PDB file of C-alpha atoms in Angstrom:
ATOM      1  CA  UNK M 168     -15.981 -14.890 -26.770  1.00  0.00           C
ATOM      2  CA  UNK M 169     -17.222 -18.422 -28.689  1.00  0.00           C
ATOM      3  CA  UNK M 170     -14.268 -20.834 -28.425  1.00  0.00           C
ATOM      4  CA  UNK M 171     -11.190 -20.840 -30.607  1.00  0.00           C
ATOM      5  CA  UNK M 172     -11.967 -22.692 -34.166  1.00  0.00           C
ATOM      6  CA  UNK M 173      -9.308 -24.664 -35.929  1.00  0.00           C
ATOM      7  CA  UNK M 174      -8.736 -25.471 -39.881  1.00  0.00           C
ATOM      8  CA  UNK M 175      -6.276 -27.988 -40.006  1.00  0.00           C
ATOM      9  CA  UNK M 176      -4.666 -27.486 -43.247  1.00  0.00           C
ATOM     10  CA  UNK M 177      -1.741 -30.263 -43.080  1.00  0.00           C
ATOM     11  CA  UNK M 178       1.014 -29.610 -42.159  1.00  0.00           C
ATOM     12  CA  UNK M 179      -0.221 -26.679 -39.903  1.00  0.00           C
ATOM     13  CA  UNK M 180      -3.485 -24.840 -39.457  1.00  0.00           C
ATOM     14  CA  UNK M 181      -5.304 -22.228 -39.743  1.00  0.00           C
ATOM     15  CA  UNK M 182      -7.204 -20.381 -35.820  1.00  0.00           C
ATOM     16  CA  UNK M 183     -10.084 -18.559 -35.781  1.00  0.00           C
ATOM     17  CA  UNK M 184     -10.954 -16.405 -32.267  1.00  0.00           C
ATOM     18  CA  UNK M 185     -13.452 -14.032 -32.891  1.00  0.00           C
ATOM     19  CA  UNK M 186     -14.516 -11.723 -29.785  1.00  0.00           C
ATOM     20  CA  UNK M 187     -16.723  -8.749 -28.789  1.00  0.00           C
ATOM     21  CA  UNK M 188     -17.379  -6.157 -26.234  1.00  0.00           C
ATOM     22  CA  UNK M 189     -17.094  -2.737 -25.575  1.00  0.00           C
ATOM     23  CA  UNK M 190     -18.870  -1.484 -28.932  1.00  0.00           C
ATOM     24  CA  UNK M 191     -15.844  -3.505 -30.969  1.00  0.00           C
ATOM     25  CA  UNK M 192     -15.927  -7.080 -32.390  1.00  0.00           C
ATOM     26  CA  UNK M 193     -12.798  -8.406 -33.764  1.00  0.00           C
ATOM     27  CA  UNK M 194     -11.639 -11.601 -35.465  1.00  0.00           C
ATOM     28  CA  UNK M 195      -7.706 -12.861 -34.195  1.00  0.00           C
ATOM     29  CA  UNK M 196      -6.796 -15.335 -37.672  1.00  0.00           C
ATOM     30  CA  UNK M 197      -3.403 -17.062 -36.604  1.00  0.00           C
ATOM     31  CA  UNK M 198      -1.741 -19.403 -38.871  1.00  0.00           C
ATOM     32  CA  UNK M 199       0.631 -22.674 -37.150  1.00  0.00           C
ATOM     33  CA  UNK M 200       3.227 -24.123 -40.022  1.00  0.00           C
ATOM     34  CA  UNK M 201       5.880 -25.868 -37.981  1.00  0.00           C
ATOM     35  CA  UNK M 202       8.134 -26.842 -41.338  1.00  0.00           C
ATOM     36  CA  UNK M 203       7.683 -23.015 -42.627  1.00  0.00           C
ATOM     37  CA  UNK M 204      11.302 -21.992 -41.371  1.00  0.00           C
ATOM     38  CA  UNK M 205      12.612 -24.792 -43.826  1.00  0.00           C
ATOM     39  CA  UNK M 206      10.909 -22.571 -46.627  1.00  0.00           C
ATOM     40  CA  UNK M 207      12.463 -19.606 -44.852  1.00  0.00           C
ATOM     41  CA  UNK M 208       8.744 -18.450 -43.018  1.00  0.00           C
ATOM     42  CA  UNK M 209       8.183 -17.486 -39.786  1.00  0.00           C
ATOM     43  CA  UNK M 210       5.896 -20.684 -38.122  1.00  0.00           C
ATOM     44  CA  UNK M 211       3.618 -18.448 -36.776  1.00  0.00           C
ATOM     45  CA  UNK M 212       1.589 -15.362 -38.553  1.00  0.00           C
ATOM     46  CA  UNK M 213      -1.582 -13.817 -38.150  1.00  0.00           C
ATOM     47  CA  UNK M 214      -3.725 -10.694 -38.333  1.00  0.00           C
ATOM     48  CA  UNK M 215      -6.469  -9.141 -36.473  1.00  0.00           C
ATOM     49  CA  UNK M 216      -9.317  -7.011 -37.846  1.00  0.00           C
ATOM     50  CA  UNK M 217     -10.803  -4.328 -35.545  1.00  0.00           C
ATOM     51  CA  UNK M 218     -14.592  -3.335 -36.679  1.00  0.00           C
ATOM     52  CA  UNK M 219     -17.194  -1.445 -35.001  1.00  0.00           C
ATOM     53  CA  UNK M 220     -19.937  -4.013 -33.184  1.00  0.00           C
ATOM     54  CA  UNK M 221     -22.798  -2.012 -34.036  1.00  0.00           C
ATOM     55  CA  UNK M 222     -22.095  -0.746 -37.802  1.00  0.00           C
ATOM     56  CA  UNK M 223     -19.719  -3.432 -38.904  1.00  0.00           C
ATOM     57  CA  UNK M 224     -17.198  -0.842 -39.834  1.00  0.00           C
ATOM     58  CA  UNK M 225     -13.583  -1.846 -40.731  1.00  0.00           C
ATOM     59  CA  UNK M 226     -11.583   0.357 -37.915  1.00  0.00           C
ATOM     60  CA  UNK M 227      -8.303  -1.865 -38.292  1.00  0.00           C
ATOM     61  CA  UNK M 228      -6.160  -5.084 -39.943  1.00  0.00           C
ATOM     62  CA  UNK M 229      -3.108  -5.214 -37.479  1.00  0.00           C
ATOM     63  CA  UNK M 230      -0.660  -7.873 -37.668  1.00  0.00           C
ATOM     64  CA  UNK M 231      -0.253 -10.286 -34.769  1.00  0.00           C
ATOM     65  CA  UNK M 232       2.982 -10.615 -34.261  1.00  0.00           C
ATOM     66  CA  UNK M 233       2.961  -6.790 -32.609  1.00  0.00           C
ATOM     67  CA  UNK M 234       0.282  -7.590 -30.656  1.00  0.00           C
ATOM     68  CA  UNK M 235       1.075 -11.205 -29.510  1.00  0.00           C
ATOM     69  CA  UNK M 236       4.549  -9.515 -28.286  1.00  0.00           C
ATOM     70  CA  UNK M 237       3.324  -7.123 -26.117  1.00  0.00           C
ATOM     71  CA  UNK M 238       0.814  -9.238 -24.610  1.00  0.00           C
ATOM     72  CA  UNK M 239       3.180 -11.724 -24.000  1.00  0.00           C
ATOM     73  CA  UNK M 240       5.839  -9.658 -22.214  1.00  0.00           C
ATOM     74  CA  UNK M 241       3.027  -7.607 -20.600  1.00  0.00           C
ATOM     75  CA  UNK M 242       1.745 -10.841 -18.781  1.00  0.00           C
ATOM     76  CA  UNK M 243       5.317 -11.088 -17.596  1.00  0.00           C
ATOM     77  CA  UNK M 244       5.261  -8.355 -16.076  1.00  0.00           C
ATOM     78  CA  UNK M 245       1.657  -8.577 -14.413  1.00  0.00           C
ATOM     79  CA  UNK M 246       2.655 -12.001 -13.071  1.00  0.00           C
ATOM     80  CA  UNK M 247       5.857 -10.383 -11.851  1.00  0.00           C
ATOM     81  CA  UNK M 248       3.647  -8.177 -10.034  1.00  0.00           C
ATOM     82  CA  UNK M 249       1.215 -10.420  -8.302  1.00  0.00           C
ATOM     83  CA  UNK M 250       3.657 -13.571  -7.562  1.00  0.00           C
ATOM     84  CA  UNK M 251       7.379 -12.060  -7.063  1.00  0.00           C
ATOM     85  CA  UNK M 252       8.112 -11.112  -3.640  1.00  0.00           C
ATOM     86  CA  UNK M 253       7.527  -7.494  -2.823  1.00  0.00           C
ATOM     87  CA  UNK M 254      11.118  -6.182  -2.666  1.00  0.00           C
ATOM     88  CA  UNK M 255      11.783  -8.162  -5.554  1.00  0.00           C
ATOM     89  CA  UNK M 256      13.949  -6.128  -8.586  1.00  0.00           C
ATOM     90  CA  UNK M 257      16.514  -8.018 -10.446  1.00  0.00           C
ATOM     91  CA  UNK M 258      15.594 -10.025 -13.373  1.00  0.00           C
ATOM     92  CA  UNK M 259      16.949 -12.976 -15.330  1.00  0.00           C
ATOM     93  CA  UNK M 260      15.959 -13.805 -18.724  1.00  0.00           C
ATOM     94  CA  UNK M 261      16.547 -17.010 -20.004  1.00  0.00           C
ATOM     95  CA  UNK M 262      16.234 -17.048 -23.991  1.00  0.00           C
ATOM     96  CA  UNK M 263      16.505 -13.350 -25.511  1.00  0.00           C
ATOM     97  CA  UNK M 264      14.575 -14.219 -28.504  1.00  0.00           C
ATOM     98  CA  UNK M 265      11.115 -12.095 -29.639  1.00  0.00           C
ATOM     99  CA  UNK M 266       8.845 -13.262 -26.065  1.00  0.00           C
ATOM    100  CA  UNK M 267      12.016 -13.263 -23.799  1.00  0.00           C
ATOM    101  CA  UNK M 268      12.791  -9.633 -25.179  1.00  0.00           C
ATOM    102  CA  UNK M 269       9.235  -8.443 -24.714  1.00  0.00           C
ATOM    103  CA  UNK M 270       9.529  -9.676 -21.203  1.00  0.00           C
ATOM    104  CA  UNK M 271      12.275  -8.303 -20.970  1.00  0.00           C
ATOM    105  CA  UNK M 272      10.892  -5.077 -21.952  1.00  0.00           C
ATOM    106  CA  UNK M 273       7.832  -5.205 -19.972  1.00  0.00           C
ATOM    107  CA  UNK M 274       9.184  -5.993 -16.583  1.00  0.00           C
ATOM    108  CA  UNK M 275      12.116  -2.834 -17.071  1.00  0.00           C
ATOM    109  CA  UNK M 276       8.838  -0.991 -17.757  1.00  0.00           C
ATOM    110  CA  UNK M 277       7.276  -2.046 -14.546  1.00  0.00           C
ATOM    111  CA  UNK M 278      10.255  -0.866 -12.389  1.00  0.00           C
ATOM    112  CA  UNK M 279      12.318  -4.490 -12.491  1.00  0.00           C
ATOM    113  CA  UNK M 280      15.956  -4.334 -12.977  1.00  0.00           C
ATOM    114  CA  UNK M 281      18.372  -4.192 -13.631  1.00  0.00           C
ATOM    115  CA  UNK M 282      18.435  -7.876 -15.433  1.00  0.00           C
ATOM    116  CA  UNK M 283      21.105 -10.719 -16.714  1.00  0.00           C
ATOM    117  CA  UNK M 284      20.726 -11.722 -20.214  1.00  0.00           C
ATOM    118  CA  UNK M 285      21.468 -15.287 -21.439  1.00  0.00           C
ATOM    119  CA  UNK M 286      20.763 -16.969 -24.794  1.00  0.00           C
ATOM    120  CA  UNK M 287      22.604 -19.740 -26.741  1.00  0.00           C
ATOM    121  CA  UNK M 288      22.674 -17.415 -29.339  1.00  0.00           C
ATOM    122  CA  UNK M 289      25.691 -15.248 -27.738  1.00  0.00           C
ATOM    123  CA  UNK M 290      24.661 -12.238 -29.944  1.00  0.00           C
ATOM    124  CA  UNK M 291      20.303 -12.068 -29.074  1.00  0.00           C
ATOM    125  CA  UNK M 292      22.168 -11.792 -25.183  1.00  0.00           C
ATOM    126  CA  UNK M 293      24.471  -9.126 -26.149  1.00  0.00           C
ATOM    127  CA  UNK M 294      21.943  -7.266 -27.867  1.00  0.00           C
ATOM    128  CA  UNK M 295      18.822  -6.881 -25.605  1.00  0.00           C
ATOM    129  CA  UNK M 296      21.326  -6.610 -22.588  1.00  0.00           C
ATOM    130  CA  UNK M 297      22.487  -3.593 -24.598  1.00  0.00           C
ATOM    131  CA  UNK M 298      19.046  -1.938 -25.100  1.00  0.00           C
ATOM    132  CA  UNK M 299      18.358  -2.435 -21.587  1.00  0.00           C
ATOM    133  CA  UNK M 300      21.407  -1.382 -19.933  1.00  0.00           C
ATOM    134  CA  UNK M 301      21.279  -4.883 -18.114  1.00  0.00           C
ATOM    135  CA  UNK M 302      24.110  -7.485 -18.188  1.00  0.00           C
ATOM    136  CA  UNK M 303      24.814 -10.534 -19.938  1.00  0.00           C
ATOM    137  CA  UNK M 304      25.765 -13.964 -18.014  1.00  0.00           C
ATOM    138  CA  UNK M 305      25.376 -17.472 -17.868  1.00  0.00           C
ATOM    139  CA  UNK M 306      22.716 -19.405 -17.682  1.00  0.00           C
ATOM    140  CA  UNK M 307      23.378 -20.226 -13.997  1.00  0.00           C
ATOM    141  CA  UNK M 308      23.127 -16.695 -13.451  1.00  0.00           C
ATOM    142  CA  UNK M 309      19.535 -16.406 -14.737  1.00  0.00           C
ATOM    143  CA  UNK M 310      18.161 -19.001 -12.651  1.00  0.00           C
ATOM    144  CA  UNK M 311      16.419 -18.624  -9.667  1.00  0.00           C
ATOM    145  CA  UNK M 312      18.505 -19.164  -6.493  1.00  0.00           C
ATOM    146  CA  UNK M 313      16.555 -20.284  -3.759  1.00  0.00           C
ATOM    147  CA  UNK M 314      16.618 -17.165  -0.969  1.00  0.00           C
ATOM    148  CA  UNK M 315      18.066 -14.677  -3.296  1.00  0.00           C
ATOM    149  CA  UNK M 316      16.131 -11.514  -3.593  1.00  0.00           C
ATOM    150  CA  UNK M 317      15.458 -11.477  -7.083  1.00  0.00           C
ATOM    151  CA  UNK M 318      12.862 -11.598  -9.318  1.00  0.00           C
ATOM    152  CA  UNK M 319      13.110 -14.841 -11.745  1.00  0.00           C
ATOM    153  CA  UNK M 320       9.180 -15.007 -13.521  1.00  0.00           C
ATOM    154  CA  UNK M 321      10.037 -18.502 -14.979  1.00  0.00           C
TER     155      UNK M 321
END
């Protein structure tokens, strides 16, 4: 995998990361536009296209944003797994926006919970607490404490 190219394309840019292996090349293009929520855009977009590496084939366009997600909370759940102590269960999510939810998500799948939910945003707390069948609570209750039991990944 070459490194990562940038376009800068003021004010944002524009990443390249193209990769191969396993008889598939693909090309990751991710877009960065801080200001783009002011125009009512998400900051961050992106697509990946899938081909074949020996034919050049078009197998897939995907958009990012599914993949990103999963690999985000699926890399909280394999740290979970090789840091937390081993009769670690509980969880505590600190921000239940898109990459604390896939956490979220991703550690109930490996077997952790059940989990406190906290967000400024009362309602993003209420609502993947919900779809988990974990808790919300405070902030305080998310955090690591010291000889407690739990598992805390940040």
């Amino acid at each position: 995998m070459p490194p990562k190219v940038y376009l800068d394309s003021p004010p944002g840019d524009f990443r390249a990361m193209p990769a191969r292996g396993d008889g598939i090349a693909l090309l990751k293009w991710v877009t960065s536009f801080p200001a783009n929520p002011e125009r009512g855009l998400p900051v961050v977009t992106g697509v990946i296209v899938l081909s074949k590496a020996e034919t050049g084939e078009e197998l897939a366009i995907i958009d990012c944003r599914s993949v990103t997600w999963l690999r985000t909370g699926a890399a909280a759940a394999v740290s979970a797994r090789a840091l937390a102590r081993e009769d670690a269960a509980t969880v505590g999510i600190i921000g239940c926006g898109v990459n604390g939810a896939w956490a979220a998500r991703c550690l109930a799948a490996a077997g952790y919970g059940p989990g406190v939910c906290h967000d400024a945003r009362a309602g993003s707390a209420e609502a993947l607490a919900g779809e988990l069948d974990w808790r919300v609570g405070s902030r305080a209750e998310g955090r690591c404490r010291g000889r407690r039991r739990d598992l805390h990944p940040w």
